[in-house]
Amino acid sequence: MDAIDMIKNRRSVRKFKDEKVDRETMEEIVELSRWAPSWANTQTARYTLVDSEEVLARLTTDGLQGFAYNIKTLENARGVAVLSFVEGKSGRLDKYGDFDSSNARFWEAFDAGIACQTFCLAAHAKGVGTCIFGVIDDDAIARIIDLPEGETVAALIVYGYADEQPKTPPRKEAGEISRFI
């Protein structure tokens, strides 16, 4: 599968087969994900992979703000990656004389987004479906998984073997989302 096919064909999967993705496959996905670019190569993305039914149940009841759509998806999934990032690294260039980006506070999320997409494309390449959740209770999730101090939850990435083939949603034309100066 080439990069263009991966970009065009990766979809958010919300229905999964009743089969866990083995830990070796998930380790391969994380191995590929670590190649995601990051601010000054700080590599702040972290992945907590949850396949414990007990912890998945707690994340479902306590980590999704009662959002029924995500609850239904997570109840059907066999695993979830909690994507987090190390705080205070992205957006700073201390080694070059204490320079900060004017939007440094956004760079942590920007780097997490790059890591998230890389994870989802790596999973797609390995035949694993994913869905990214943004409506979450990051403080509750951090407590449930005992997130290390100095890390922040960025997103949940639900994963499993797809039991559906989601249709491609309509896309805007390139001219609608770009401009030349």
mmCIF file of C-alpha atoms in Angstrom:
data_model
loop_
_atom_site.group_PDB
_atom_site.id
_atom_site.type_symbol
_atom_site.label_atom_id
_atom_site.label_comp_id
_atom_site.label_asym_id
_atom_site.label_seq_id
_atom_site.Cartn_x
_atom_site.Cartn_y
_atom_site.Cartn_z
ATOM 1 C CA MET A 1 0.000 0.000 0.000
ATOM 2 C CA ASP A 2 1.541 3.307 -1.031
ATOM 3 C CA ALA A 3 1.264 6.576 0.908
ATOM 4 C CA ILE A 4 -1.347 8.102 -1.401
ATOM 5 C CA ASP A 5 -3.619 5.068 -1.068
ATOM 6 C CA MET A 6 -3.180 5.111 2.705
ATOM 7 C CA ILE A 7 -4.101 8.793 2.946
ATOM 8 C CA LYS A 8 -7.128 8.409 0.682
ATOM 9 C CA ASN A 9 -8.419 5.121 2.098
ATOM 10 C CA ARG A 10 -7.903 5.345 5.866
ATOM 11 C CA ARG A 11 -11.289 5.867 7.549
ATOM 12 C CA SER A 12 -12.534 6.178 11.114
ATOM 13 C CA VAL A 13 -13.767 2.721 12.104
ATOM 14 C CA ARG A 14 -16.485 2.439 14.755
ATOM 15 C CA LYS A 15 -17.484 -1.229 14.418
ATOM 16 C CA PHE A 16 -14.934 -3.890 15.261
ATOM 17 C CA LYS A 17 -14.743 -7.669 15.106
ATOM 18 C CA ASP A 18 -14.818 -9.540 18.398
ATOM 19 C CA GLU A 19 -11.077 -10.203 18.200
ATOM 20 C CA LYS A 20 -8.235 -8.531 20.066
ATOM 21 C CA VAL A 21 -5.302 -7.133 18.165
ATOM 22 C CA ASP A 22 -2.260 -8.969 19.491
ATOM 23 C CA ARG A 23 0.316 -6.984 21.417
ATOM 24 C CA GLU A 24 3.059 -7.764 18.901
ATOM 25 C CA THR A 25 1.069 -6.017 16.149
ATOM 26 C CA MET A 26 0.446 -3.030 18.427
ATOM 27 C CA GLU A 27 4.166 -2.861 19.246
ATOM 28 C CA GLU A 28 4.879 -2.777 15.488
ATOM 29 C CA ILE A 29 2.409 0.109 15.107
ATOM 30 C CA VAL A 30 4.110 2.062 17.903
ATOM 31 C CA GLU A 31 7.499 1.244 16.341
ATOM 32 C CA LEU A 32 6.322 2.880 13.108
ATOM 33 C CA SER A 33 4.663 5.766 14.963
ATOM 34 C CA ARG A 34 7.892 6.816 16.624
ATOM 35 C CA TRP A 35 9.040 8.135 13.226
ATOM 36 C CA ALA A 36 6.486 10.969 13.376
ATOM 37 C CA PRO A 37 8.156 14.361 13.161
ATOM 38 C CA SER A 38 8.065 16.620 16.219
ATOM 39 C CA TRP A 39 9.205 20.067 17.306
ATOM 40 C CA ALA A 40 13.032 20.075 17.373
ATOM 41 C CA ASN A 41 12.854 16.265 17.387
ATOM 42 C CA THR A 42 11.620 16.310 21.000
ATOM 43 C CA GLN A 43 9.594 13.113 20.411
ATOM 44 C CA THR A 44 7.071 13.977 23.119
ATOM 45 C CA ALA A 45 4.313 11.544 22.061
ATOM 46 C CA ARG A 46 3.577 8.636 24.402
ATOM 47 C CA TYR A 47 1.239 5.676 23.885
ATOM 48 C CA THR A 48 -0.519 3.765 26.651
ATOM 49 C CA LEU A 49 -2.099 0.727 25.006
ATOM 50 C CA VAL A 50 -5.091 -0.638 26.876
ATOM 51 C CA ASP A 51 -6.490 -4.067 26.098
ATOM 52 C CA SER A 52 -7.638 -4.949 29.624
ATOM 53 C CA GLU A 53 -11.432 -5.379 29.604
ATOM 54 C CA GLU A 54 -11.616 -3.937 33.135
ATOM 55 C CA VAL A 55 -9.718 -0.761 32.220
ATOM 56 C CA LEU A 56 -11.623 -0.406 28.933
ATOM 57 C CA ALA A 57 -14.872 -0.554 30.921
ATOM 58 C CA ARG A 58 -13.639 2.165 33.305
ATOM 59 C CA LEU A 59 -12.584 4.361 30.395
ATOM 60 C CA THR A 60 -16.024 3.853 28.844
ATOM 61 C CA THR A 61 -17.952 4.805 31.978
ATOM 62 C CA ASP A 62 -15.655 7.494 33.404
ATOM 63 C CA GLY A 63 -13.528 8.848 30.553
ATOM 64 C CA LEU A 64 -15.967 9.877 27.824
ATOM 65 C CA GLN A 65 -18.067 12.595 29.468
ATOM 66 C CA GLY A 66 -21.176 10.471 28.927
ATOM 67 C CA PHE A 67 -20.957 11.013 25.135
ATOM 68 C CA ALA A 68 -23.135 8.147 23.858
ATOM 69 C CA TYR A 69 -21.604 7.999 20.363
ATOM 70 C CA ASN A 70 -18.096 7.412 21.734
ATOM 71 C CA ILE A 71 -19.368 5.085 24.480
ATOM 72 C CA LYS A 72 -20.987 2.814 21.887
ATOM 73 C CA THR A 73 -17.788 2.736 19.815
ATOM 74 C CA LEU A 74 -15.508 2.009 22.773
ATOM 75 C CA GLU A 75 -17.844 -0.721 24.059
ATOM 76 C CA ASN A 76 -17.419 -2.426 20.688
ATOM 77 C CA ALA A 77 -13.631 -2.004 20.518
ATOM 78 C CA ARG A 78 -11.020 -4.441 21.774
ATOM 79 C CA GLY A 79 -8.374 -1.863 22.586
ATOM 80 C CA VAL A 80 -7.591 1.811 22.929
ATOM 81 C CA ALA A 81 -4.381 3.790 22.727
ATOM 82 C CA VAL A 82 -4.222 6.723 25.096
ATOM 83 C CA LEU A 83 -2.093 9.259 23.258
ATOM 84 C CA SER A 84 -0.326 11.631 25.620
ATOM 85 C CA PHE A 85 2.553 14.054 25.372
ATOM 86 C CA VAL A 86 5.375 15.203 27.616
ATOM 87 C CA GLU A 87 4.581 18.754 28.709
ATOM 88 C CA GLY A 88 6.762 21.825 28.183
ATOM 89 C CA LYS A 89 9.018 20.585 25.371
ATOM 90 C CA SER A 90 7.288 21.490 22.102
ATOM 91 C CA GLY A 91 7.416 25.134 21.065
ATOM 92 C CA ARG A 92 10.678 25.877 22.881
ATOM 93 C CA LEU A 93 14.227 26.107 21.534
ATOM 94 C CA ASP A 94 16.304 26.300 24.705
ATOM 95 C CA LYS A 95 19.399 24.847 23.034
ATOM 96 C CA TYR A 96 19.461 27.815 20.617
ATOM 97 C CA GLY A 97 19.203 30.595 23.211
ATOM 98 C CA ASP A 98 15.799 30.302 24.872
ATOM 99 C CA PHE A 99 13.598 31.034 21.847
ATOM 100 C CA ASP A 100 9.882 30.302 22.060
ATOM 101 C CA SER A 101 7.370 30.133 19.267
ATOM 102 C CA SER A 102 4.695 32.847 19.527
ATOM 103 C CA ASN A 103 2.171 29.993 19.631
ATOM 104 C CA ALA A 104 4.222 27.606 21.788
ATOM 105 C CA ARG A 105 1.193 26.514 23.794
ATOM 106 C CA PHE A 106 -0.330 25.030 20.617
ATOM 107 C CA TRP A 107 2.740 23.079 19.540
ATOM 108 C CA GLU A 108 2.240 20.307 22.089
ATOM 109 C CA ALA A 109 -1.160 19.584 20.566
ATOM 110 C CA PHE A 110 0.240 20.042 17.057
ATOM 111 C CA ASP A 111 2.947 17.445 17.688
ATOM 112 C CA ALA A 112 0.382 15.119 19.287
ATOM 113 C CA GLY A 113 -1.775 15.493 16.173
ATOM 114 C CA ILE A 114 1.106 14.516 13.912
ATOM 115 C CA ALA A 115 1.809 11.500 16.136
ATOM 116 C CA CYS A 116 -1.886 10.587 16.159
ATOM 117 C CA GLN A 117 -2.174 10.592 12.379
ATOM 118 C CA THR A 118 1.066 8.628 12.046
ATOM 119 C CA PHE A 119 -0.275 6.029 14.521
ATOM 120 C CA CYS A 120 -3.560 5.735 12.586
ATOM 121 C CA LEU A 121 -1.794 5.367 9.232
ATOM 122 C CA ALA A 122 0.581 2.754 10.688
ATOM 123 C CA ALA A 123 -2.402 0.856 12.087
ATOM 124 C CA HIS A 124 -4.152 1.057 8.705
ATOM 125 C CA ALA A 125 -1.037 -0.356 7.025
ATOM 126 C CA LYS A 126 -1.130 -3.272 9.481
ATOM 127 C CA GLY A 127 -4.838 -3.955 8.867
ATOM 128 C CA VAL A 128 -6.018 -2.394 12.123
ATOM 129 C CA GLY A 129 -8.907 0.080 12.126
ATOM 130 C CA THR A 130 -8.860 3.196 14.315
ATOM 131 C CA CYS A 131 -11.099 6.011 15.471
ATOM 132 C CA ILE A 132 -9.818 9.145 17.214
ATOM 133 C CA PHE A 133 -11.839 10.486 20.144
ATOM 134 C CA GLY A 134 -11.660 14.119 21.145
ATOM 135 C CA VAL A 135 -14.730 14.310 23.410
ATOM 136 C CA ILE A 136 -12.996 12.879 26.458
ATOM 137 C CA ASP A 137 -12.327 13.637 30.110
ATOM 138 C CA ASP A 138 -8.528 13.816 30.019
ATOM 139 C CA ASP A 139 -8.171 14.205 33.804
ATOM 140 C CA ALA A 140 -10.277 11.094 34.466
ATOM 141 C CA ILE A 141 -8.391 9.138 31.803
ATOM 142 C CA ALA A 142 -5.052 10.190 33.315
ATOM 143 C CA ARG A 143 -6.193 8.860 36.710
ATOM 144 C CA ILE A 144 -7.584 5.598 35.288
ATOM 145 C CA ILE A 145 -4.345 4.710 33.477
ATOM 146 C CA ASP A 146 -2.049 6.251 36.101
ATOM 147 C CA LEU A 147 -0.473 8.594 33.560
ATOM 148 C CA PRO A 148 3.064 9.603 34.555
ATOM 149 C CA GLU A 149 3.479 13.076 36.029
ATOM 150 C CA GLY A 150 4.425 15.657 33.421
ATOM 151 C CA GLU A 151 2.292 14.090 30.678
ATOM 152 C CA THR A 152 -1.056 15.253 29.326
ATOM 153 C CA VAL A 153 -3.713 13.165 27.584
ATOM 154 C CA ALA A 154 -4.197 14.377 24.003
ATOM 155 C CA ALA A 155 -6.675 11.844 22.564
ATOM 156 C CA LEU A 156 -7.989 8.318 22.678
ATOM 157 C CA ILE A 157 -7.433 6.162 19.608
ATOM 158 C CA VAL A 158 -9.822 3.228 19.636
ATOM 159 C CA TYR A 159 -8.515 0.292 17.642
ATOM 160 C CA GLY A 160 -9.444 -3.179 16.442
ATOM 161 C CA TYR A 161 -10.058 -5.239 13.344
ATOM 162 C CA ALA A 162 -12.725 -3.469 11.290
ATOM 163 C CA ASP A 163 -16.145 -5.037 10.975
ATOM 164 C CA GLU A 164 -17.277 -2.362 8.512
ATOM 165 C CA GLN A 165 -16.084 -0.522 5.426
ATOM 166 C CA PRO A 166 -16.948 3.135 6.120
ATOM 167 C CA LYS A 167 -17.819 5.150 3.036
ATOM 168 C CA THR A 168 -15.634 8.028 1.985
ATOM 169 C CA PRO A 169 -17.269 11.250 3.169
ATOM 170 C CA PRO A 170 -17.512 14.169 0.742
ATOM 171 C CA ARG A 171 -14.319 16.194 0.508
ATOM 172 C CA LYS A 172 -13.938 19.861 -0.327
ATOM 173 C CA GLU A 173 -12.098 20.680 -3.545
ATOM 174 C CA ALA A 174 -8.443 21.706 -3.163
ATOM 175 C CA GLY A 175 -9.292 25.207 -4.383
ATOM 176 C CA GLU A 176 -11.758 25.622 -1.527
ATOM 177 C CA ILE A 177 -9.109 25.041 1.131
ATOM 178 C CA SER A 178 -6.033 26.650 -0.377
ATOM 179 C CA ARG A 179 -4.792 29.888 -1.859
ATOM 180 C CA PHE A 180 -1.640 31.215 -3.490
ATOM 181 C CA ILE A 181 -0.086 34.602 -2.784
#
